[in-house]
Tab-separated table of C-alpha atoms in Angstrom:
chain	number	residue	atom	x	y	z
A	1	MET	CA	0.000	0.000	0.000
A	2	ASP	CA	1.663	3.206	-1.239
A	3	THR	CA	-0.759	5.740	0.291
A	4	CYS	CA	-1.082	7.066	3.826
A	5	PRO	CA	-4.210	5.621	5.566
A	6	ASN	CA	-4.852	8.975	7.268
A	7	CYS	CA	-4.211	11.667	4.641
A	8	GLU	CA	-4.054	9.411	1.514
A	9	ALA	CA	-0.761	11.019	0.474
A	10	ASP	CA	1.605	9.067	-1.795
A	11	VAL	CA	4.306	7.537	0.450
A	12	LYS	CA	6.004	5.384	-2.167
A	13	ILE	CA	9.122	7.571	-2.319
A	14	TRP	CA	9.243	7.840	1.471
A	15	LYS	CA	9.085	4.061	1.814
A	16	LYS	CA	11.879	3.659	-0.733
A	17	ILE	CA	14.080	6.158	1.159
A	18	ALA	CA	13.359	4.393	4.476
A	19	SER	CA	14.170	1.025	2.853
A	20	ILE	CA	17.527	2.336	1.550
A	21	SER	CA	18.328	3.752	5.009
A	22	ASN	CA	17.549	0.391	6.668
A	23	LYS	CA	19.622	-1.490	4.038
A	24	LEU	CA	22.626	0.773	4.758
A	25	TYR	CA	22.038	0.281	8.504
A	26	ASN	CA	22.162	-3.523	8.056
A	27	ASP	CA	25.382	-3.209	6.009
A	28	GLY	CA	26.881	-1.067	8.779
A	29	LEU	CA	25.804	-3.631	11.392
A	30	GLU	CA	27.476	-6.454	9.441
A	31	ARG	CA	30.764	-4.542	9.289
A	32	ALA	CA	30.584	-3.649	12.968
A	33	GLN	CA	30.149	-7.345	13.827
A	34	VAL	CA	33.439	-8.219	12.058
A	35	ARG	CA	35.177	-5.152	13.646
A	36	ASP	CA	35.383	-3.202	10.378
A	37	LEU	CA	34.458	-0.103	12.386
A	38	SER	CA	35.604	2.445	9.767
A	39	GLY	CA	33.425	0.804	7.140
A	40	ALA	CA	30.528	0.638	9.599
A	41	VAL	CA	30.820	4.384	10.263
A	42	GLU	CA	30.609	5.191	6.539
A	43	TYR	CA	27.515	3.033	5.970
A	44	LEU	CA	25.747	4.342	9.089
A	45	LYS	CA	26.437	7.961	8.087
A	46	MET	CA	24.932	7.261	4.650
A	47	SER	CA	21.928	5.644	6.342
A	48	LEU	CA	21.351	8.817	8.382
A	49	ARG	CA	21.683	10.989	5.260
A	50	TYR	CA	18.677	9.161	3.824
A	51	ASN	CA	16.680	9.113	7.081
A	52	LYS	CA	17.891	11.208	10.025
A	53	MET	CA	15.053	9.747	12.163
A	54	ASN	CA	16.576	6.241	11.942
A	55	THR	CA	17.452	6.020	15.648
A	56	ASN	CA	18.730	2.438	15.306
A	57	ALA	CA	21.420	3.646	12.894
A	58	ARG	CA	22.239	6.690	15.052
A	59	ASN	CA	22.508	4.594	18.257
A	60	LEU	CA	24.730	2.027	16.509
A	61	LEU	CA	26.912	4.848	15.139
A	62	GLY	CA	27.332	6.104	18.715
A	63	LEU	CA	28.321	2.592	19.886
A	64	VAL	CA	30.856	2.257	17.049
A	65	TYR	CA	32.359	5.664	17.887
A	66	PHE	CA	32.564	4.642	21.562
A	67	GLU	CA	34.299	1.370	20.624
A	68	MET	CA	36.854	3.402	18.615
A	69	GLY	CA	37.498	5.597	21.673
A	70	GLU	CA	35.660	8.594	20.148
A	71	SER	CA	33.573	9.286	23.268
A	72	VAL	CA	32.584	12.870	22.356
A	73	LYS	CA	31.186	11.828	18.956
A	74	ALA	CA	29.356	8.919	20.604
A	75	LEU	CA	27.717	11.174	23.208
A	76	SER	CA	26.678	13.649	20.499
A	77	GLU	CA	24.912	10.940	18.477
A	78	TRP	CA	23.085	9.609	21.561
A	79	VAL	CA	21.958	13.082	22.648
A	80	ILE	CA	20.553	13.753	19.155
A	81	SER	CA	18.873	10.331	19.163
A	82	LYS	CA	17.290	11.027	22.557
A	83	SER	CA	15.978	14.406	21.389
A	84	LEU	CA	14.423	12.802	18.279
A	85	GLN	CA	12.880	9.851	20.151
A	86	GLY	CA	12.341	10.488	23.842
A	87	GLU	CA	10.626	7.187	24.711
A	88	ASP	CA	11.778	3.549	24.297
A	89	ASN	CA	15.234	4.685	23.159
A	90	PRO	CA	18.380	2.757	24.220
A	91	ALA	CA	20.352	6.027	23.913
A	92	THR	CA	18.769	7.155	27.197
A	93	ALA	CA	20.298	4.155	28.973
A	94	TYR	CA	23.698	4.726	27.308
A	95	LEU	CA	23.810	8.357	28.489
A	96	ALA	CA	22.605	7.472	31.997
A	97	ASP	CA	25.228	4.716	32.288
A	98	ILE	CA	28.024	7.192	31.509
A	99	GLN	CA	26.658	10.060	33.599
A	100	LYS	CA	26.129	7.994	36.746
A	101	SER	CA	29.864	7.230	37.023
A	102	SER	CA	31.916	10.311	37.818
A	103	ALA	CA	35.124	8.269	37.447
A	104	ARG	CA	34.152	7.304	33.917
A	105	LEU	CA	33.369	10.896	33.006
A	106	ASP	CA	36.694	11.946	34.471
A	107	ASN	CA	38.530	9.346	32.352
A	108	LEU	CA	36.782	10.602	29.207
A	109	ASN	CA	37.684	14.216	30.002
A	110	GLN	CA	41.296	13.335	30.843
A	111	THR	CA	41.605	11.318	27.622
A	112	ILE	CA	40.489	14.259	25.478
A	113	LYS	CA	42.661	16.719	27.388
A	114	LYS	CA	45.816	14.590	27.271
A	115	PHE	CA	45.343	13.627	23.606
A	116	ASN	CA	45.044	17.299	22.638
A	117	GLN	CA	48.151	18.029	24.705
A	118	SER	CA	49.981	15.249	22.805
A	119	LEU	CA	49.018	16.874	19.499
A	120	THR	CA	50.345	20.203	20.793
A	121	TYR	CA	53.646	18.577	21.752
A	122	CYS	CA	53.882	17.005	18.282
A	123	LYS	CA	53.316	20.365	16.584
A	124	ASP	CA	55.990	21.933	18.806
A	125	GLY	CA	58.462	19.147	17.986
A	126	ASN	CA	58.559	17.732	21.553
A	127	THR	CA	58.462	14.073	20.521
A	128	ASP	CA	59.540	12.687	23.910
A	129	LEU	CA	56.822	14.574	25.794
A	130	ALA	CA	54.260	13.553	23.185
A	131	LEU	CA	55.201	9.863	23.636
A	132	ILE	CA	54.853	10.104	27.424
A	133	GLN	CA	51.488	11.856	27.162
A	134	LEU	CA	50.178	9.381	24.552
A	135	LYS	CA	51.046	6.417	26.765
A	136	LYS	CA	48.981	8.031	29.540
A	137	VAL	CA	46.102	8.523	27.077
A	138	LEU	CA	46.171	4.859	26.011
A	139	ALA	CA	46.348	3.765	29.642
A	140	LEU	CA	43.082	5.673	30.265
A	141	ASN	CA	41.443	4.680	26.957
A	142	PRO	CA	43.106	1.628	25.306
A	143	LYS	CA	40.494	1.643	22.512
A	144	LEU	CA	41.419	5.072	21.111
A	145	VAL	CA	42.405	4.146	17.540
A	146	LYS	CA	43.735	7.648	16.800
A	147	GLY	CA	45.977	7.362	19.870
A	148	HIS	CA	47.581	4.108	18.630
A	149	GLN	CA	48.041	5.591	15.154
A	150	LEU	CA	49.669	8.765	16.497
A	151	LEU	CA	51.965	6.670	18.700
A	152	ALA	CA	52.973	4.638	15.635
A	153	LEU	CA	53.722	7.812	13.653
A	154	LEU	CA	55.988	9.082	16.437
A	155	TYR	CA	57.864	5.774	16.492
A	156	MET	CA	58.164	5.884	12.691
A	157	LYS	CA	59.582	9.392	12.920
A	158	GLU	CA	62.294	8.034	15.238
A	159	GLU	CA	62.798	5.049	12.843
A	160	ARG	CA	61.671	2.581	15.520
A	161	TYR	CA	59.566	0.640	13.057
A	162	ASP	CA	59.250	-2.508	15.182
A	163	LEU	CA	57.554	-0.535	17.975
A	164	ALA	CA	55.432	1.328	15.422
A	165	LEU	CA	54.269	-1.993	13.987
A	166	ARG	CA	53.281	-3.168	17.466
A	167	ALA	CA	51.176	-0.012	18.014
A	168	LEU	CA	49.490	-0.466	14.623
A	169	LYS	CA	48.618	-4.078	15.449
A	170	ASN	CA	46.898	-2.825	18.609
A	171	ALA	CA	44.905	-0.370	16.471
A	172	GLU	CA	44.063	-3.165	14.021
A	173	LYS	CA	42.619	-5.300	16.835
A	174	ILE	CA	40.050	-2.533	17.421
A	175	ASP	CA	39.329	-1.565	13.789
A	176	VAL	CA	40.462	-4.009	11.104
A	177	GLY	CA	39.338	-1.816	8.224
A	178	ASP	CA	41.060	1.486	9.013
A	179	ALA	CA	42.835	2.705	5.853
A	180	ASN	CA	45.425	4.748	7.774
A	181	THR	CA	46.415	1.741	9.890
A	182	MET	CA	46.943	-0.427	6.805
A	183	ARG	CA	48.935	2.300	5.025
A	184	TYR	CA	51.228	2.804	8.045
A	185	LYS	CA	51.732	-0.972	8.412
A	186	LYS	CA	52.768	-1.253	4.771
A	187	GLU	CA	55.344	1.513	5.226
A	188	CYS	CA	56.742	-0.146	8.382
A	189	HIS	CA	57.119	-3.509	6.602
A	190	GLU	CA	58.946	-1.827	3.709
A	191	HIS	CA	61.428	-0.125	6.057
A	192	LEU	CA	62.006	-3.302	8.105
A	193	LYS	CA	62.639	-5.274	4.919
A	194	ALA	CA	65.017	-2.608	3.583
A	195	ASN	CA	66.979	-2.536	6.862
A	196	GLY	CA	67.410	-6.324	6.847
A	197	LYS	CA	65.551	-6.952	10.056
A	198	VAL	CA	64.112	-10.211	8.749
A	199	LYS	CA	66.855	-12.868	8.778
A	200	THR	CA	66.749	-16.617	8.413
A	201	LYS	CA	68.154	-18.355	11.487
A	202	GLU	CA	70.421	-21.284	10.770
A	203	LYS	CA	69.329	-24.485	12.453
A	204	ASP	CA	71.682	-25.807	15.135
A	205	THR	CA	70.089	-29.279	15.257
A	206	VAL	CA	68.749	-31.955	12.902
A	207	SER	CA	65.773	-34.143	13.862
A	208	TYR	CA	64.443	-37.332	12.244
A	209	GLN	CA	62.050	-40.201	13.089
A	210	SER	CA	63.406	-43.626	14.006
A	211	GLY	CA	60.496	-45.995	14.573
A	212	ASN	CA	58.391	-44.433	17.284
A	213	ASP	CA	61.265	-42.277	18.577
A	214	LEU	CA	62.197	-38.724	17.536
A	215	ILE	CA	66.000	-38.450	17.240
A	216	ILE	CA	67.574	-34.962	17.657
A	217	ARG	CA	71.319	-34.539	16.986
A	218	PRO	CA	73.649	-31.575	16.284
A	219	ALA	CA	73.801	-30.403	12.690
A	220	LYS	CA	77.609	-30.573	12.782
A	221	PHE	CA	79.600	-33.368	14.407
A	222	THR	CA	83.252	-33.056	15.353
A	223	ASP	CA	85.314	-36.122	16.239
A	224	ASN	CA	87.881	-34.955	18.806
A	225	THR	CA	90.826	-37.282	19.043
A	226	ALA	CA	92.777	-37.971	22.214
A	227	VAL	CA	95.646	-35.724	21.054
A	228	LEU	CA	93.313	-32.785	20.608
A	229	THR	CA	91.914	-33.388	24.075
A	230	VAL	CA	95.361	-33.199	25.687
A	231	VAL	CA	96.303	-30.101	23.702
A	232	ASN	CA	93.087	-28.390	24.741
A	233	LEU	CA	93.755	-29.192	28.396
A	234	LEU	CA	97.263	-27.736	28.237
A	235	VAL	CA	96.119	-24.584	26.445
A	236	GLY	CA	93.318	-24.127	28.977
A	237	ALA	CA	95.700	-24.498	31.905
A	238	ALA	CA	98.110	-21.940	30.412
A	239	ILE	CA	95.306	-19.455	29.831
A	240	GLY	CA	94.071	-19.982	33.399
A	241	ILE	CA	97.504	-19.265	34.887
A	242	ALA	CA	97.895	-16.150	32.736
A	243	VAL	CA	94.490	-14.858	33.817
A	244	VAL	CA	95.329	-15.372	37.494
A	245	CYS	CA	98.714	-13.650	37.212
A	246	PHE	CA	97.835	-10.723	35.013
A	247	LEU	CA	94.163	-10.033	35.782
A	248	ILE	CA	92.939	-11.466	39.071
A	249	VAL	CA	95.904	-10.718	41.381
A	250	PRO	CA	96.311	-7.036	40.338
A	251	GLY	CA	92.553	-6.604	40.603
A	252	ILE	CA	92.504	-7.956	44.157
A	253	ARG	CA	95.280	-5.598	45.207
A	254	LYS	CA	93.574	-2.614	43.617
A	255	ASN	CA	90.253	-3.477	45.237
A	256	ALA	CA	91.901	-3.755	48.649
A	257	ASN	CA	93.383	-0.237	48.320
A	258	THR	CA	90.206	1.456	47.071
A	259	ASN	CA	87.591	-0.445	49.094
A	260	ALA	CA	87.282	2.174	51.857
A	261	ALA	CA	86.955	5.098	49.427
A	262	SER	CA	84.401	3.179	47.358
A	263	GLN	CA	82.265	2.442	50.421
A	264	LEU	CA	82.311	6.129	51.381
A	265	VAL	CA	81.241	7.185	47.891
A	266	LYS	CA	78.415	4.633	47.897
A	267	ALA	CA	77.211	5.863	51.274
A	268	ASN	CA	77.133	9.467	50.033
A	269	GLU	CA	75.299	8.420	46.864
A	270	THR	CA	72.740	6.473	48.916
A	271	ILE	CA	72.050	9.502	51.130
A	272	ALA	CA	71.702	11.796	48.101
A	273	THR	CA	69.420	9.307	46.335
A	274	ARG	CA	67.143	8.984	49.367
A	275	GLU	CA	66.924	12.748	49.771
A	276	GLN	CA	66.036	13.065	46.095
A	277	SER	CA	63.414	10.298	46.444
A	278	ILE	CA	61.833	12.084	49.424
A	279	LYS	CA	61.715	15.352	47.473
A	280	SER	CA	60.262	13.551	44.432
A	281	LEU	CA	57.561	11.885	46.559
A	282	GLU	CA	56.613	15.221	48.128
A	283	ASP	CA	56.294	16.780	44.663
A	284	GLU	CA	54.221	13.817	43.484
A	285	ILE	CA	51.856	14.167	46.480
A	286	SER	CA	51.344	17.862	45.692
A	287	SER	CA	50.744	17.045	42.030
A	288	LEU	CA	48.211	14.322	42.901
A	289	GLN	CA	46.341	16.652	45.252
A	290	GLN	CA	46.117	19.258	42.476
A	291	THR	CA	44.992	16.554	40.021
A	292	VAL	CA	42.180	15.504	42.383
A	293	ALA	CA	41.033	19.131	42.738
A	294	ASP	CA	41.150	19.643	38.955
A	295	ALA	CA	39.254	16.382	38.389
A	296	GLN	CA	36.459	17.417	40.749
A	297	THR	CA	36.151	20.792	38.998
A	298	GLU	CA	36.200	19.240	35.507
A	299	THR	CA	33.593	16.595	36.494
A	300	SER	CA	31.199	19.317	37.639
A	301	SER	CA	31.903	21.374	34.509
A	302	ALA	CA	31.373	18.335	32.267
A	303	GLY	CA	27.909	17.745	33.732
A	304	GLU	CA	26.895	21.382	33.214
A	305	LYS	CA	28.347	21.395	29.690
A	306	ASN	CA	26.455	18.211	28.777
A	307	THR	CA	23.207	19.762	30.099
A	308	SER	CA	23.793	22.936	28.050
A	309	TYR	CA	24.493	20.979	24.838
A	310	GLU	CA	21.398	18.833	25.395
A	311	ALA	CA	19.271	21.972	25.897
A	312	LEU	CA	20.811	23.500	22.732
A	313	LEU	CA	19.965	20.386	20.717
A	314	ASN	CA	16.390	20.392	22.061
A	315	ALA	CA	16.105	24.075	21.116
A	316	TYR	CA	17.395	23.338	17.605
A	317	VAL	CA	14.869	20.521	17.110
A	318	ALA	CA	12.017	22.804	18.250
A	319	TYR	CA	13.384	25.663	16.099
A	320	ALA	CA	13.496	23.426	13.023
A	321	ALA	CA	9.872	22.410	13.721
A	322	LYS	CA	8.867	26.125	13.881
A	323	GLU	CA	7.986	25.744	17.583
A	324	ASN	CA	9.601	29.027	18.584
A	325	VAL	CA	8.115	29.244	22.090
A	326	LYS	CA	9.409	25.777	22.948
A	327	ALA	CA	12.758	26.683	21.386
A	328	GLY	CA	12.904	29.837	23.514
A	329	GLU	CA	12.232	27.833	26.695
A	330	SER	CA	15.061	25.415	25.812
A	331	LEU	CA	17.470	28.288	24.997
A	332	ALA	CA	16.787	29.735	28.450
A	333	ASN	CA	18.416	26.598	29.940
A	334	VAL	CA	21.630	26.976	27.881
A	335	ASN	CA	24.788	28.373	29.512
A	336	ARG	CA	26.396	30.118	26.522
A	337	ASP	CA	29.820	30.380	28.206
A	338	LEU	CA	30.137	26.550	28.250
A	339	LEU	CA	29.591	26.202	24.479
A	340	SER	CA	32.248	25.965	21.778
A	341	GLU	CA	32.701	28.855	19.328
A	342	ASN	CA	30.588	27.166	16.622
A	343	ALA	CA	27.879	26.225	19.122
A	344	GLN	CA	27.801	29.824	20.401
A	345	GLN	CA	27.235	31.039	16.808
A	346	ILE	CA	24.325	28.600	16.428
A	347	TYR	CA	22.947	29.736	19.793
A	348	ASP	CA	23.155	33.440	18.811
A	349	ASN	CA	21.484	32.878	15.418
A	350	MET	CA	18.629	30.881	16.934
A	351	LEU	CA	18.194	33.382	19.780
A	352	THR	CA	17.833	36.269	17.294
A	353	ASP	CA	15.160	34.457	15.246
A	354	VAL	CA	13.329	33.030	18.274
A	355	LYS	CA	13.338	36.383	20.099
A	356	SER	CA	11.806	38.046	17.016
A	357	ALA	CA	9.105	35.374	16.792
A	358	MET	CA	8.391	35.546	20.528
A	359	LEU	CA	8.111	39.339	20.378
A	360	GLU	CA	5.598	38.991	17.562
A	361	ALA	CA	3.613	36.409	19.588
A	362	ASP	CA	3.672	38.666	22.661
A	363	MET	CA	2.515	41.613	20.497
A	364	ASN	CA	-0.451	39.635	19.171
A	365	GLU	CA	-1.388	38.512	22.675
A	366	ALA	CA	-1.110	42.085	24.035
A	367	LEU	CA	-3.302	43.456	21.234
A	368	ASP	CA	-5.872	40.745	21.927
A	369	LEU	CA	-5.954	41.711	25.628
A	370	TYR	CA	-6.209	45.394	24.652
A	371	GLU	CA	-9.153	44.741	22.347
A	372	LYS	CA	-10.885	42.867	25.184
A	373	ASN	CA	-10.402	45.966	27.429
A	374	ASN	CA	-8.125	43.929	29.752
A	375	TYR	CA	-5.762	46.894	30.072
A	376	SER	CA	-3.832	45.834	33.194
A	377	GLU	CA	-2.626	42.565	31.619
A	378	ALA	CA	-2.147	44.282	28.264
A	379	ILE	CA	0.146	46.837	29.985
A	380	THR	CA	2.246	43.964	31.414
A	381	LYS	CA	2.633	42.401	27.955
A	382	PHE	CA	3.377	45.705	26.194
A	383	GLU	CA	5.940	46.586	28.907
A	384	SER	CA	7.811	43.298	28.332
A	385	ILE	CA	7.951	44.108	24.592
A	386	VAL	CA	9.215	47.702	24.909
A	387	GLN	CA	11.794	46.634	27.498
A	388	THR	CA	13.290	44.437	24.778
A	389	ASP	CA	12.752	46.898	21.889
A	390	GLU	CA	11.433	50.385	22.748
A	391	GLY	CA	10.581	51.192	19.127
A	392	TYR	CA	9.115	47.779	18.233
A	393	GLN	CA	7.083	47.871	14.977
A	394	GLU	CA	7.840	51.609	14.485
A	395	GLY	CA	6.517	52.539	17.932
A	396	LYS	CA	3.273	50.552	17.685
A	397	ALA	CA	3.834	48.749	21.008
A	398	ALA	CA	4.623	52.069	22.746
A	399	TYR	CA	1.543	53.669	21.133
A	400	TYR	CA	-0.873	51.024	22.436
A	401	LEU	CA	0.873	50.987	25.816
A	402	ALA	CA	0.246	54.760	26.098
A	403	PHE	CA	-3.476	54.322	25.431
A	404	ALA	CA	-3.668	51.376	27.870
A	405	TYR	CA	-2.131	53.561	30.590
A	406	ASN	CA	-4.536	56.368	29.649
A	407	TYR	CA	-7.540	54.043	30.043
A	408	GLN	CA	-6.136	53.001	33.418
A	409	LYS	CA	-6.062	56.704	34.468
A	410	ASP	CA	-2.243	56.685	34.642
A	411	GLU	CA	-1.676	59.782	32.464
A	412	SER	CA	1.944	60.340	33.558
A	413	ASN	CA	3.060	57.016	32.056
A	414	ALA	CA	0.672	57.551	29.142
A	415	LEU	CA	2.407	60.883	28.405
A	416	LYS	CA	5.824	59.174	28.558
A	417	TRP	CA	4.870	56.472	26.003
A	418	PHE	CA	3.019	58.898	23.700
A	419	GLN	CA	6.296	60.860	23.443
A	420	ILE	CA	8.282	57.662	22.739
A	421	ALA	CA	5.736	56.457	20.148
A	422	LYS	CA	5.867	59.845	18.419
A	423	ASN	CA	9.688	59.616	18.120
A	424	HIS	CA	9.605	56.115	16.565
A	425	THR	CA	6.562	56.149	14.245
A	426	ASN	CA	6.634	56.796	10.503
A	427	SER	CA	2.830	57.270	10.320
A	428	SER	CA	1.664	60.887	10.085
A	429	SER	CA	-1.740	60.085	11.606
A	430	VAL	CA	-0.150	58.281	14.559
A	431	ARG	CA	2.272	61.152	15.034
A	432	ASN	CA	-0.594	63.707	14.953
A	433	THR	CA	-2.626	61.670	17.445
A	434	CYS	CA	0.375	61.428	19.774
A	435	LYS	CA	0.943	65.182	19.461
A	436	GLU	CA	-2.702	65.954	20.297
A	437	MET	CA	-2.616	63.693	23.363
A	438	ILE	CA	0.713	65.161	24.511
A	439	ASP	CA	-0.506	68.757	24.067
A	440	ASP	CA	-3.738	67.998	25.916
A	441	MET	CA	-1.937	66.366	28.855
A	442	GLN	CA	0.768	68.997	29.115
A	443	SER	CA	-1.880	71.756	29.002
A	444	ARG	CA	-3.417	70.130	32.084
A	445	GLY	CA	-0.063	69.989	33.888
A	446	ILE	CA	0.633	66.261	33.397
A	447	THR	CA	4.366	65.452	33.534
A	448	VAL	CA	6.468	62.381	32.779
A	449	PRO	CA	7.459	60.453	35.957
A	450	ASP	CA	11.118	60.800	36.962
A	451	ALA	CA	13.385	57.919	38.044
A	452	SER	CA	11.805	57.867	41.550
A	453	GLY	CA	8.294	57.567	40.061
A	454	SER	CA	6.969	60.991	41.221
A	455	THR	CA	4.992	63.257	38.815
A	456	GLY	CA	3.839	66.874	38.530
A	457	THR	CA	0.187	65.901	39.140
A	458	GLN	CA	-1.721	62.899	40.383
A	459	ALA	CA	-1.614	60.085	37.823
A	460	GLY	CA	-4.760	59.866	35.820
A	461	GLY	CA	-6.153	63.336	36.648
A	462	THR	CA	-6.096	67.021	35.763
A	463	PRO	CA	-4.396	69.658	37.888
A	464	ASP	CA	-7.647	70.272	39.767
A	465	GLY	CA	-8.086	66.538	40.450
A	466	SER	CA	-10.842	65.821	37.934
A	467	ALA	CA	-10.687	62.788	35.667
A	468	ALA	CA	-9.188	63.210	32.178
A	469	ASP	CA	-11.383	62.939	29.133
A	470	ASN	CA	-10.663	59.714	27.184
A	471	THR	CA	-12.517	60.729	24.043
A	472	THR	CA	-9.291	61.682	22.253
A	473	ALA	CA	-7.658	58.362	23.262
A	474	ASP	CA	-10.580	56.346	21.882
A	475	ASN	CA	-10.571	58.245	18.597
A	476	SER	CA	-6.763	57.984	18.238
A	477	ASP	CA	-6.904	54.257	18.923
A	478	ASN	CA	-9.460	53.815	16.179
A	479	ASN	CA	-7.347	55.855	13.745
A	480	THR	CA	-4.328	53.659	14.446
A	481	ASP	CA	-6.297	50.473	13.811
A	482	ASN	CA	-7.646	51.865	10.547
A	483	GLU	CA	-4.155	52.546	9.260
C-alpha cells in the first residue's frame, strides 16, 4: 500500500528512502560485527543521510564511535537520538550509564585533554613529551584508535619501526578496516625489509624419526681425538695461569686499596638518592592533590556542559519544527559560556530568530488583551515588549501601551509612552494623534514620571483633580487600527 491511511498522500518515495536507510544500517551492522568499524561508520552515516530519524542507525553509530574511543562523537549521536525519540530509546540508557559514574566521566575528560596536549607537543616538535602523554592517554582509553596511530607515527619518525608496527597491530585489533592503519603498516614492513631486520636463522640441530622415537642430533659433528683433548687441556691451563697472574691478582690488590673510598662514595650516593626520592615523593603528592582538585572541577563542569548541549539540541529541534516558544524555553536553559565557538554562533542565530518570533507572539497577545479591554494585563505584555525593543514595529507597542495607561487613568506614564511612540513612528496620523494627546496632557499639567516615580500631578487626573477625558484616546486608537 503506497498511500497514507490517514491523509491518503503518496508515500512510495518515502518508503523507498526508508528502505535504503535500513539497508545501509544492516550493512553497517554487518561490518561492525566483524570489527570493520571504519566501514561501519561510513555506511551508518549514509543511512542517516537518507533518514535522520533512523534512531537504530544513530545509536549504533554512537556505539561504534565509543568502541573506537571517540567518546565525544558517541555522546553527540546519543543526545541527538534522545531528542528525536524520547521514549523507548536505548540512547537514554547509554547516556545514563556514563553520567552515573563520575570516574568514567573523568577518564573521558582526561583522555580528550591529554590527547590534545599530545598533538600540541607534536606540533611543537617535543616528541619525547608527546610519547609520554600518549602512553597516559592509552592507559586511560586503550580503545582510542587515533591514539595508537599517532603513537605509531611518532615511532616511525624516530625510525623505531618494530615498535610502530606493534602499536598499529593494537589499532588493528580494534578496527580491522582502518585505511590509515593499513597504510602505516605497509610503510613499516617496507622499512624493516630494507633494513634487513628479517633474517633466516640457521638451524643448530637436525631431527628425524626412528620408529616411534624422535631423534635430535647436532647439525655438525666433530670427532675430537685424544691428542686434541690433551692439547686443549694444556692450552686451557696456560690461559688460566695467565688470567690469574695478570688479571685477578692485580685486581685484588687494587680493590683492597680502594675499598674504603668506594664504600664512602656509595654511602654518600645512597644519602643523596634517598633525599632526592623524598623530594620527588613530596612533589608527586602535591601534584596528585592538584589533580584531584582539577578532576572534581572538571567533572562538575562536564555535567553542566552536557546539560547545556542537550538543551541547545532540544532548542534546535524545536526551532526546526517552527515551535519558537518551545525553542525559547530550551534556549533559556543553555549556559552560553560553556559552548564551543561554533555552538555559540548557532545559539546566537537561533536566539535572534526566536526572540523576534516571541516578540511577535507577545505583540499579538497584548493586542488581543487590549481589544478585550483587559488593560492591566495588556500593559504587562506591552511593557515586556518595549523593554526588549522600545521602538518595536515603528513605535506601535509604545503607542498602544500609552493608550492602555490612559484608560487606566495613569496619564503620567501615558504621556511618557506617547512621546516615545511619536519619536519612533513613521505614520503621520499616529504622530498627529500622539501630538494631540501630549498637548492635551501637558496643558493640564501632566508630567512624565522621573526615576523615583513621582509626577507633577496625580496620575490619571487634571491639575484640579478631575478625571481626564478619554474621548481623544478612543478616537486615536481607532485611527491607528484603521491605518
